[in-house]
Amino acid sequence: MDIRHYTITLNIDPQQKYIKGNTEIDLILTQSTQILLFDLWHNFKVSEILVNGKITSFQFGDDDLIRIPKELPAGKVNVKIDYEGAPLIAERAPWTGGFQWEKDSKSNPWIAVTCQAEGGKIFFPCKDHPSDEPNEGADLFLTVPNGLIAAGPGLLVKQSTKKGQTTFHWKTNYTISNYCLVFNIGKYKKVSREYTTVSGTKVPMDFYVLEENESKAMHELDLMAEACRVLVKYFGEYPWAKEKIGLCETPHLGMEHQSLIAYGNKFKYTKVGNEDYDWLLVHEFGHEWWANKVTNRNWADMWIQEGICSFADALHIREEGGEQEYMKWMQRTALNTQNKLPIVQGDDVDSDKAYHPDIYGKAAFFMHTLRYVMGDDLFFATLKKLATEPQYTYDNTVTTNDVEKLFSTANGKSLKPLFDLFLRTTDKLDISVKQIDTDKYIIQSLNLDYEIPIEVMTSSGMQKIRLSKTKTALTSATVPVIDPNVFYLKRVIIE
């Protein structure tokens, strides 16, 4: 079952905290079937389902699955599902997602939807797996009380008002993850500027900001433009240049919703290179490349979007503050690594098990390690290829094996031992330093049967050696310091 397009039509009632409407799903069956399955949160009431325009029987129970017993040949199918109900309430958005029915400081309704772990099924019926995005995009028809704005992904096609309600029609023609196919509602002002991409395309930058914060919006857009400059340098053209660069103020901290990232950092800045730096903005905007354009095929490979996006944060620090600040960022990241679970735990994990702190920092540090092993020219060219080549982007999802193969091919030598050690185990690189004479030492790797470059500080200065399980002799009047600049997660055993 290949999902091609979603059309989501909803009336959102802030007073009753209730939604009502329908979702149309256009799909292609690659072979005949006797049953269709869709995910939807069990709290909704499904009133009617049509398959290819005909009312059809269905089963819907507590297991969040709609079962439609229908014998269908291979080919195109249209399914329309009418439903209504009180949607899941977010316990701790965005980490534990759902709907937030909040109020702004002037008591206007302020509504946000987050569902990275829970999935789009919390408010629309869908095939809820990262491997199958709608190839032909999606349409959202969102009806809200007059005076409120419903902001969504892609382009605003039409806005119409009738009987005290306003309907916003949002459309994206790009593939999009279910958890990004969301919306925010509030008493917003739209603040805009234009951004010119590296190819000369002029893209609107829109910030849907609460009225009370309108005066702060343009500075935030300027920071976003600078973040875009850095990201484009390393990862290629902005992925959604035919639609918009978007930002929306939310009552939760933030999320990487495609072409309309959620922003709730309350305009808090630090300084990098004497310029304002908004870490939340930089990180969530980086996900436009890593998560939205380059998407992991399985939950097990979530490090690809979270870890490489966190590495992009470090590259922003590098651009604005210099190499030394980047190195400090990476050294702090190494210290904060927990190593409680492998980053890649196998193919059969769900989103909850796959999601843990090390898929951010440790995975970002792994990219730092690859950079050192491969060298800048080769590493950055390969990373940009991952972010730009069709086989890894948009319609095509990726796995850890895909990433490993790409970097190994570019390297001219398999990098699988490094991927295995740092992604598939909780082990660090164990290095033995054994003194055999007053000023002589033997250095070797204990658990990595693979030759890698490593720096060693000796009494005569910094040396770079090839570390492997084969013993390397060094002369030094002091105990050698292994990898002092911290390019590896390691444990040094001195004898």
Tab-separated table of N, CA, C and O in Angstrom, residues 150-266:
chain	number	residue	atom	x	y	z
A	150	ALA	N	-5.241	29.829	11.332
A	150	ALA	CA	-4.729	28.456	11.320
A	150	ALA	C	-3.548	28.408	10.358
A	150	ALA	O	-3.709	28.634	9.152
A	151	ALA	N	-2.355	28.174	10.894
A	151	ALA	CA	-1.131	28.136	10.097
A	151	ALA	C	-0.739	26.692	9.840
A	151	ALA	O	-0.756	25.858	10.750
A	152	GLY	N	-0.370	26.391	8.586
A	152	GLY	CA	-0.064	25.014	8.221
A	152	GLY	C	1.112	24.914	7.271
A	152	GLY	O	1.750	25.910	6.919
A	153	PRO	N	1.412	23.701	6.824
A	153	PRO	CA	2.557	23.486	5.939
A	153	PRO	C	2.275	23.927	4.508
A	153	PRO	O	1.133	23.970	4.065
A	154	GLY	N	3.351	24.244	3.775
A	154	GLY	CA	3.211	24.561	2.358
A	154	GLY	C	2.701	25.962	2.116
A	154	GLY	O	3.061	26.926	2.798
A	155	LEU	N	1.809	26.082	1.136
A	155	LEU	CA	1.294	27.372	0.688
A	155	LEU	C	-0.159	27.563	1.098
A	155	LEU	O	-0.953	26.619	1.082
A	156	LEU	N	-0.503	28.799	1.456
A	156	LEU	CA	-1.897	29.130	1.737
A	156	LEU	C	-2.600	29.378	0.400
A	156	LEU	O	-2.361	30.378	-0.269
A	157	VAL	N	-3.462	28.447	0.018
A	157	VAL	CA	-4.148	28.523	-1.267
A	157	VAL	C	-5.320	29.495	-1.204
A	157	VAL	O	-5.540	30.300	-2.115
A	158	LYS	N	-6.073	29.440	-0.108
A	158	LYS	CA	-7.288	30.251	-0.014
A	158	LYS	C	-7.668	30.429	1.449
A	158	LYS	O	-7.434	29.556	2.277
A	159	GLN	N	-8.287	31.569	1.724
A	159	GLN	CA	-8.845	31.862	3.045
A	159	GLN	C	-10.242	32.421	2.834
A	159	GLN	O	-10.423	33.403	2.118
A	160	SER	N	-11.240	31.774	3.424
A	160	SER	CA	-12.629	32.214	3.210
A	160	SER	C	-13.382	32.234	4.531
A	160	SER	O	-13.120	31.416	5.425
A	161	THR	N	-14.312	33.174	4.650
A	161	THR	CA	-15.069	33.346	5.891
A	161	THR	C	-16.564	33.158	5.624
A	161	THR	O	-17.104	33.649	4.627
A	162	LYS	N	-17.211	32.431	6.532
A	162	LYS	CA	-18.646	32.166	6.387
A	162	LYS	C	-19.229	31.822	7.750
A	162	LYS	O	-18.674	30.988	8.477
A	163	LYS	N	-20.319	32.503	8.116
A	163	LYS	CA	-21.061	32.214	9.344
A	163	LYS	C	-20.166	32.190	10.583
A	163	LYS	O	-20.213	31.277	11.394
A	164	GLY	N	-19.343	33.222	10.706
A	164	GLY	CA	-18.535	33.357	11.915
A	164	GLY	C	-17.334	32.442	11.987
A	164	GLY	O	-16.705	32.331	13.050
A	165	GLN	N	-17.001	31.792	10.877
A	165	GLN	CA	-15.847	30.896	10.868
A	165	GLN	C	-14.997	31.162	9.630
A	165	GLN	O	-15.500	31.576	8.586
A	166	THR	N	-13.710	30.900	9.771
A	166	THR	CA	-12.781	31.086	8.663
A	166	THR	C	-12.121	29.756	8.332
A	166	THR	O	-11.670	29.037	9.235
A	167	THR	N	-12.073	29.449	7.039
A	167	THR	CA	-11.434	28.221	6.570
A	167	THR	C	-10.135	28.576	5.854
A	167	THR	O	-10.112	29.425	4.960
A	168	PHE	N	-9.059	27.910	6.270
A	168	PHE	CA	-7.742	28.090	5.660
A	168	PHE	C	-7.401	26.821	4.881
A	168	PHE	O	-7.427	25.719	5.441
A	169	HIS	N	-7.095	26.994	3.603
A	169	HIS	CA	-6.689	25.864	2.764
A	169	HIS	C	-5.182	25.914	2.559
A	169	HIS	O	-4.661	26.779	1.847
A	170	TRP	N	-4.473	24.978	3.187
A	170	TRP	CA	-3.019	24.855	3.046
A	170	TRP	C	-2.692	23.673	2.149
A	170	TRP	O	-3.347	22.623	2.230
A	171	LYS	N	-1.675	23.834	1.312
A	171	LYS	CA	-1.318	22.774	0.373
A	171	LYS	C	0.202	22.656	0.263
A	171	LYS	O	0.904	23.659	0.106
A	172	THR	N	0.703	21.436	0.369
A	172	THR	CA	2.094	21.159	0.033
A	172	THR	C	2.138	20.127	-1.082
A	172	THR	O	1.382	19.149	-1.064
A	173	ASN	N	2.993	20.362	-2.043
A	173	ASN	CA	3.173	19.422	-3.146
A	173	ASN	C	4.355	18.482	-2.906
A	173	ASN	O	4.630	17.613	-3.722
A	174	TYR	N	5.045	18.686	-1.790
A	174	TYR	CA	6.191	17.841	-1.448
A	174	TYR	C	5.747	16.643	-0.604
A	174	TYR	O	4.697	16.664	0.044
A	175	THR	N	6.590	15.608	-0.598
A	175	THR	CA	6.401	14.548	0.382
A	175	THR	C	6.537	15.153	1.778
A	175	THR	O	7.267	16.118	1.983
A	176	ILE	N	5.845	14.556	2.742
A	176	ILE	CA	5.869	15.113	4.095
A	176	ILE	C	5.605	14.004	5.106
A	176	ILE	O	4.753	13.133	4.893
A	177	SER	N	6.337	14.027	6.204
A	177	SER	CA	6.134	13.045	7.270
A	177	SER	C	4.796	13.296	7.960
A	177	SER	O	4.359	14.450	8.102
A	178	ASN	N	4.169	12.233	8.427
A	178	ASN	CA	2.880	12.385	9.107
A	178	ASN	C	2.971	13.318	10.311
A	178	ASN	O	2.062	14.110	10.567
A	179	TYR	N	4.084	13.238	11.066
A	179	TYR	CA	4.157	14.047	12.277
A	179	TYR	C	4.437	15.521	11.970
A	179	TYR	O	4.353	16.368	12.866
A	180	CYS	N	4.765	15.825	10.696
A	180	CYS	CA	4.921	17.223	10.278
A	180	CYS	C	3.667	17.778	9.627
A	180	CYS	O	3.573	18.982	9.374
A	181	LEU	N	2.717	16.921	9.357
A	181	LEU	CA	1.483	17.336	8.679
A	181	LEU	C	0.493	17.840	9.738
A	181	LEU	O	-0.575	17.284	9.954
A	182	VAL	N	0.909	18.932	10.417
A	182	VAL	CA	0.150	19.451	11.553
A	182	VAL	C	-0.114	20.941	11.358
A	182	VAL	O	0.256	21.526	10.346
A	183	PHE	N	-0.740	21.549	12.347
A	183	PHE	CA	-1.128	22.961	12.248
A	183	PHE	C	-1.059	23.605	13.625
A	183	PHE	O	-1.004	22.924	14.662
A	184	ASN	N	-1.060	24.927	13.633
A	184	ASN	CA	-1.132	25.715	14.862
A	184	ASN	C	-2.187	26.797	14.669
A	184	ASN	O	-2.362	27.319	13.557
A	185	ILE	N	-2.874	27.146	15.735
A	185	ILE	CA	-3.964	28.114	15.671
A	185	ILE	C	-3.756	29.165	16.762
A	185	ILE	O	-3.433	28.825	17.903
A	186	GLY	N	-3.916	30.426	16.399
A	186	GLY	CA	-3.774	31.476	17.394
A	186	GLY	C	-4.181	32.830	16.852
A	186	GLY	O	-4.552	32.981	15.686
A	187	LYS	N	-4.104	33.815	17.720
A	187	LYS	CA	-4.319	35.207	17.334
A	187	LYS	C	-2.978	35.717	16.812
A	187	LYS	O	-2.235	36.438	17.490
A	188	TYR	N	-2.663	35.296	15.596
A	188	TYR	CA	-1.340	35.535	15.030
A	188	TYR	C	-1.307	36.782	14.159
A	188	TYR	O	-2.303	37.187	13.568
A	189	LYS	N	-0.100	37.360	14.073
A	189	LYS	CA	0.249	38.310	13.038
A	189	LYS	C	1.283	37.637	12.141
A	189	LYS	O	2.166	36.940	12.633
A	190	LYS	N	1.182	37.840	10.838
A	190	LYS	CA	2.188	37.297	9.930
A	190	LYS	C	3.207	38.383	9.613
A	190	LYS	O	2.859	39.416	9.036
A	191	VAL	N	4.451	38.121	10.004
A	191	VAL	CA	5.548	39.042	9.702
A	191	VAL	C	6.418	38.362	8.648
A	191	VAL	O	6.778	37.191	8.796
A	192	SER	N	6.758	39.081	7.576
A	192	SER	CA	7.416	38.452	6.430
A	192	SER	C	8.623	39.244	5.953
A	192	SER	O	8.708	40.458	6.136
A	193	ARG	N	9.551	38.528	5.356
A	193	ARG	CA	10.639	39.110	4.571
A	193	ARG	C	10.947	38.119	3.459
A	193	ARG	O	10.392	37.017	3.432
A	194	GLU	N	11.808	38.500	2.561
A	194	GLU	CA	12.149	37.627	1.439
A	194	GLU	C	13.558	37.083	1.619
A	194	GLU	O	14.439	37.785	2.112
A	195	TYR	N	13.757	35.849	1.207
A	195	TYR	CA	15.088	35.239	1.248
A	195	TYR	C	15.441	34.769	-0.164
A	195	TYR	O	14.625	34.112	-0.826
A	196	THR	N	16.652	35.102	-0.609
A	196	THR	CA	17.113	34.666	-1.925
A	196	THR	C	18.075	33.504	-1.751
A	196	THR	O	19.097	33.620	-1.068
A	197	THR	N	17.749	32.364	-2.354
A	197	THR	CA	18.551	31.156	-2.195
A	197	THR	C	19.799	31.233	-3.072
A	197	THR	O	19.968	32.137	-3.883
A	198	VAL	N	20.676	30.242	-2.914
A	198	VAL	CA	21.928	30.220	-3.672
A	198	VAL	C	21.668	30.119	-5.173
A	198	VAL	O	22.484	30.548	-5.977
A	199	SER	N	20.544	29.553	-5.552
A	199	SER	CA	20.223	29.436	-6.977
A	199	SER	C	19.475	30.660	-7.504
A	199	SER	O	19.075	30.694	-8.666
A	200	GLY	N	19.265	31.651	-6.629
A	200	GLY	CA	18.572	32.862	-7.042
A	200	GLY	C	17.070	32.830	-6.858
A	200	GLY	O	16.382	33.793	-7.181
A	201	THR	N	16.542	31.731	-6.329
A	201	THR	CA	15.107	31.627	-6.071
A	201	THR	C	14.732	32.500	-4.888
A	201	THR	O	15.384	32.454	-3.838
A	202	LYS	N	13.681	33.285	-5.047
A	202	LYS	CA	13.208	34.135	-3.955
A	202	LYS	C	12.100	33.392	-3.202
A	202	LYS	O	11.090	33.017	-3.785
A	203	VAL	N	12.341	33.166	-1.919
A	203	VAL	CA	11.422	32.383	-1.087
A	203	VAL	C	10.847	33.276	0.007
A	203	VAL	O	11.605	33.985	0.686
A	204	PRO	N	9.526	33.274	0.201
A	204	PRO	CA	8.968	34.051	1.314
A	204	PRO	C	9.351	33.432	2.649
A	204	PRO	O	9.320	32.207	2.814
A	205	MET	N	9.748	34.285	3.603
A	205	MET	CA	9.971	33.860	4.986
A	205	MET	C	8.846	34.447	5.825
A	205	MET	O	8.707	35.674	5.921
A	206	ASP	N	8.025	33.589	6.397
A	206	ASP	CA	6.845	34.021	7.148
A	206	ASP	C	6.941	33.562	8.596
A	206	ASP	O	7.226	32.392	8.867
A	207	PHE	N	6.687	34.482	9.517
A	207	PHE	CA	6.665	34.169	10.940
A	207	PHE	C	5.257	34.460	11.450
A	207	PHE	O	4.807	35.607	11.471
A	208	TYR	N	4.538	33.405	11.846
A	208	TYR	CA	3.239	33.554	12.481
A	208	TYR	C	3.486	33.714	13.979
A	208	TYR	O	3.750	32.746	14.686
A	209	VAL	N	3.418	34.955	14.429
A	209	VAL	CA	3.815	35.304	15.790
A	209	VAL	C	2.608	35.872	16.537
A	209	VAL	O	1.736	36.508	15.934
A	210	LEU	N	2.535	35.631	17.841
A	210	LEU	CA	1.461	36.228	18.618
A	210	LEU	C	1.529	37.748	18.506
A	210	LEU	O	2.602	38.341	18.440
A	211	GLU	N	0.361	38.371	18.498
A	211	GLU	CA	0.293	39.824	18.320
A	211	GLU	C	1.194	40.555	19.312
A	211	GLU	O	1.853	41.540	18.973
A	212	GLU	N	1.267	40.056	20.532
A	212	GLU	CA	2.046	40.732	21.586
A	212	GLU	C	3.553	40.702	21.320
A	212	GLU	O	4.301	41.493	21.903
A	213	ASN	N	4.005	39.802	20.445
A	213	ASN	CA	5.432	39.670	20.159
A	213	ASN	C	5.804	40.113	18.743
A	213	ASN	O	6.903	39.824	18.268
A	214	GLU	N	4.903	40.831	18.095
A	214	GLU	CA	5.131	41.214	16.697
A	214	GLU	C	6.426	42.008	16.525
A	214	GLU	O	7.152	41.835	15.533
A	215	SER	N	6.764	42.847	17.491
A	215	SER	CA	7.950	43.701	17.357
A	215	SER	C	9.252	42.898	17.382
A	215	SER	O	10.300	43.393	16.945
A	216	LYS	N	9.220	41.661	17.875
A	216	LYS	CA	10.427	40.837	17.973
A	216	LYS	C	10.619	39.937	16.754
A	216	LYS	O	11.658	39.291	16.607
A	217	ALA	N	9.627	39.910	15.896
A	217	ALA	CA	9.603	38.880	14.854
A	217	ALA	C	10.654	39.090	13.768
A	217	ALA	O	11.268	38.131	13.301
A	218	MET	N	10.878	40.333	13.340
A	218	MET	CA	11.789	40.550	12.224
A	218	MET	C	13.222	40.164	12.589
A	218	MET	O	13.950	39.605	11.753
A	219	HIS	N	13.636	40.431	13.819
A	219	HIS	CA	14.986	40.028	14.243
A	219	HIS	C	15.124	38.512	14.203
A	219	HIS	O	16.163	37.979	13.775
A	220	GLU	N	14.071	37.813	14.610
A	220	GLU	CA	14.106	36.344	14.564
A	220	GLU	C	14.216	35.854	13.121
A	220	GLU	O	14.941	34.892	12.829
A	221	LEU	N	13.529	36.507	12.208
A	221	LEU	CA	13.624	36.140	10.791
A	221	LEU	C	15.031	36.414	10.249
A	221	LEU	O	15.541	35.657	9.416
A	222	ASP	N	15.661	37.480	10.718
A	222	ASP	CA	17.031	37.751	10.290
A	222	ASP	C	17.973	36.644	10.766
A	222	ASP	O	18.879	36.217	10.034
A	223	LEU	N	17.776	36.172	11.992
A	223	LEU	CA	18.576	35.051	12.495
A	223	LEU	C	18.303	33.782	11.688
A	223	LEU	O	19.206	32.976	11.435
A	224	MET	N	17.074	33.613	11.278
A	224	MET	CA	16.706	32.459	10.472
A	224	MET	C	17.372	32.513	9.103
A	224	MET	O	17.821	31.487	8.564
A	225	ALA	N	17.459	33.711	8.539
A	225	ALA	CA	18.124	33.870	7.248
A	225	ALA	C	19.607	33.511	7.354
A	225	ALA	O	20.169	32.873	6.452
A	226	GLU	N	20.244	33.903	8.451
A	226	GLU	CA	21.649	33.554	8.645
A	226	GLU	C	21.809	32.047	8.843
A	226	GLU	O	22.739	31.434	8.306
A	227	ALA	N	20.896	31.442	9.599
A	227	ALA	CA	20.936	29.988	9.766
A	227	ALA	C	20.780	29.288	8.421
A	227	ALA	O	21.445	28.288	8.146
A	228	CYS	N	19.919	29.826	7.568
A	228	CYS	CA	19.707	29.243	6.245
A	228	CYS	C	20.988	29.339	5.410
A	228	CYS	O	21.357	28.393	4.708
A	229	ARG	N	21.684	30.464	5.503
A	229	ARG	CA	22.940	30.619	4.772
A	229	ARG	C	23.944	29.531	5.150
A	229	ARG	O	24.588	28.917	4.291
A	230	VAL	N	24.067	29.267	6.451
A	230	VAL	CA	25.012	28.254	6.928
A	230	VAL	C	24.581	26.861	6.484
A	230	VAL	O	25.384	26.064	5.975
A	231	LEU	N	23.318	26.549	6.642
A	231	LEU	CA	22.819	25.219	6.300
A	231	LEU	C	22.934	24.948	4.806
A	231	LEU	O	23.300	23.848	4.387
A	232	VAL	N	22.645	25.950	3.997
A	232	VAL	CA	22.762	25.792	2.548
A	232	VAL	C	24.210	25.542	2.147
A	232	VAL	O	24.498	24.744	1.247
A	233	LYS	N	25.144	26.207	2.813
A	233	LYS	CA	26.565	26.019	2.513
A	233	LYS	C	26.976	24.560	2.673
A	233	LYS	O	27.693	24.003	1.834
A	234	TYR	N	26.525	23.924	3.739
A	234	TYR	CA	26.953	22.554	4.031
A	234	TYR	C	26.062	21.481	3.401
A	234	TYR	O	26.540	20.397	3.082
A	235	PHE	N	24.773	21.776	3.237
A	235	PHE	CA	23.823	20.720	2.880
A	235	PHE	C	23.041	20.978	1.596
A	235	PHE	O	22.158	20.207	1.242
A	236	GLY	N	23.341	22.058	0.903
A	236	GLY	CA	22.654	22.312	-0.350
A	236	GLY	C	21.399	23.156	-0.184
A	236	GLY	O	21.017	23.561	0.915
A	237	GLU	N	20.748	23.399	-1.282
A	237	GLU	CA	19.603	24.303	-1.384
A	237	GLU	C	18.534	24.026	-0.323
A	237	GLU	O	18.311	22.884	0.079
A	238	TYR	N	17.858	25.098	0.131
A	238	TYR	CA	16.722	24.951	1.033
A	238	TYR	C	15.707	24.004	0.392
A	238	TYR	O	15.303	24.189	-0.761
A	239	PRO	N	15.264	22.975	1.116
A	239	PRO	CA	14.489	21.890	0.483
A	239	PRO	C	13.108	22.269	-0.034
A	239	PRO	O	12.589	21.607	-0.931
A	240	TRP	N	12.486	23.319	0.525
A	240	TRP	CA	11.082	23.609	0.177
A	240	TRP	C	10.980	24.988	-0.466
A	240	TRP	O	10.074	25.770	-0.184
A	241	ALA	N	11.929	25.264	-1.359
A	241	ALA	CA	12.058	26.603	-1.944
A	241	ALA	C	10.845	27.016	-2.769
A	241	ALA	O	10.600	28.206	-2.976
A	242	LYS	N	10.058	26.060	-3.252
A	242	LYS	CA	8.874	26.400	-4.050
A	242	LYS	C	7.672	26.765	-3.174
A	242	LYS	O	6.619	27.123	-3.708
A	243	GLU	N	7.836	26.667	-1.872
A	243	GLU	CA	6.710	26.974	-0.981
A	243	GLU	C	7.079	28.108	-0.018
A	243	GLU	O	6.874	29.271	-0.340
A	244	LYS	N	7.664	27.806	1.135
A	244	LYS	CA	8.024	28.901	2.041
A	244	LYS	C	9.037	28.426	3.077
A	244	LYS	O	9.193	27.226	3.324
A	245	ILE	N	9.712	29.400	3.655
A	245	ILE	CA	10.462	29.218	4.895
A	245	ILE	C	9.543	29.736	5.989
A	245	ILE	O	9.187	30.918	5.988
A	246	GLY	N	9.131	28.872	6.898
A	246	GLY	CA	8.099	29.253	7.852
A	246	GLY	C	8.476	29.014	9.296
A	246	GLY	O	9.256	28.119	9.624
A	247	LEU	N	7.884	29.838	10.156
A	247	LEU	CA	8.117	29.795	11.598
A	247	LEU	C	6.806	30.140	12.274
A	247	LEU	O	6.086	31.040	11.809
A	248	CYS	N	6.470	29.434	13.350
A	248	CYS	CA	5.202	29.686	14.031
A	248	CYS	C	5.418	29.633	15.536
A	248	CYS	O	5.980	28.660	16.057
A	249	GLU	N	4.976	30.662	16.229
A	249	GLU	CA	5.127	30.692	17.687
A	249	GLU	C	4.146	29.713	18.325
A	249	GLU	O	2.962	29.693	17.986
A	250	THR	N	4.654	28.927	19.274
A	250	THR	CA	3.854	27.863	19.888
A	250	THR	C	4.013	27.874	21.407
A	250	THR	O	5.013	28.374	21.925
A	251	PRO	N	3.050	27.289	22.122
A	251	PRO	CA	3.150	27.210	23.583
A	251	PRO	C	4.101	26.128	24.076
A	251	PRO	O	4.334	26.022	25.282
A	252	HIS	N	4.633	25.307	23.171
A	252	HIS	CA	5.660	24.329	23.548
A	252	HIS	C	7.002	24.789	22.997
A	252	HIS	O	7.080	25.769	22.234
A	253	LEU	N	8.084	24.086	23.337
A	253	LEU	CA	9.425	24.565	23.026
A	253	LEU	C	9.718	24.618	21.531
A	253	LEU	O	10.263	25.602	21.030
A	254	GLY	N	9.355	23.559	20.790
A	254	GLY	CA	9.631	23.599	19.359
A	254	GLY	C	9.568	22.231	18.714
A	254	GLY	O	9.597	21.201	19.383
A	255	MET	N	9.492	22.238	17.373
A	255	MET	CA	9.454	20.996	16.605
A	255	MET	C	9.705	21.350	15.149
A	255	MET	O	9.414	22.454	14.693
A	256	GLU	N	10.227	20.350	14.391
A	256	GLU	CA	10.702	20.590	13.028
A	256	GLU	C	9.626	20.477	11.959
A	256	GLU	O	9.858	19.930	10.891
A	257	HIS	N	8.448	20.992	12.188
A	257	HIS	CA	7.355	20.824	11.235
A	257	HIS	C	7.694	21.462	9.892
A	257	HIS	O	8.017	22.644	9.815
A	258	GLN	N	7.571	20.689	8.853
A	258	GLN	CA	8.068	21.023	7.512
A	258	GLN	C	7.495	22.333	6.979
A	258	GLN	O	6.289	22.511	6.915
A	259	SER	N	8.371	23.236	6.621
A	259	SER	CA	8.076	24.568	6.071
A	259	SER	C	7.343	25.479	7.056
A	259	SER	O	6.952	26.589	6.706
A	260	LEU	N	7.188	25.033	8.302
A	260	LEU	CA	6.584	25.865	9.348
A	260	LEU	C	7.047	25.345	10.705
A	260	LEU	O	6.266	24.760	11.460
A	261	ILE	N	8.328	25.539	11.014
A	261	ILE	CA	8.831	24.977	12.266
A	261	ILE	C	8.172	25.656	13.459
A	261	ILE	O	7.852	26.846	13.423
A	262	ALA	N	7.935	24.875	14.503
A	262	ALA	CA	7.325	25.393	15.727
A	262	ALA	C	8.404	26.051	16.577
A	262	ALA	O	9.482	25.488	16.786
A	263	TYR	N	8.110	27.247	17.091
A	263	TYR	CA	9.088	28.004	17.868
A	263	TYR	C	8.472	28.445	19.196
A	263	TYR	O	7.475	29.164	19.220
A	264	GLY	N	9.090	28.026	20.304
A	264	GLY	CA	8.608	28.430	21.617
A	264	GLY	C	9.730	28.786	22.572
A	264	GLY	O	9.582	28.633	23.783
A	265	ASN	N	10.848	29.278	22.039
A	265	ASN	CA	12.012	29.609	22.872
A	265	ASN	C	11.939	31.007	23.470
A	265	ASN	O	12.868	31.444	24.145
A	266	LYS	N	10.859	31.714	23.213
A	266	LYS	CA	10.561	33.007	23.837
A	266	LYS	C	11.655	34.048	23.594
A	266	LYS	O	11.950	34.873	24.458
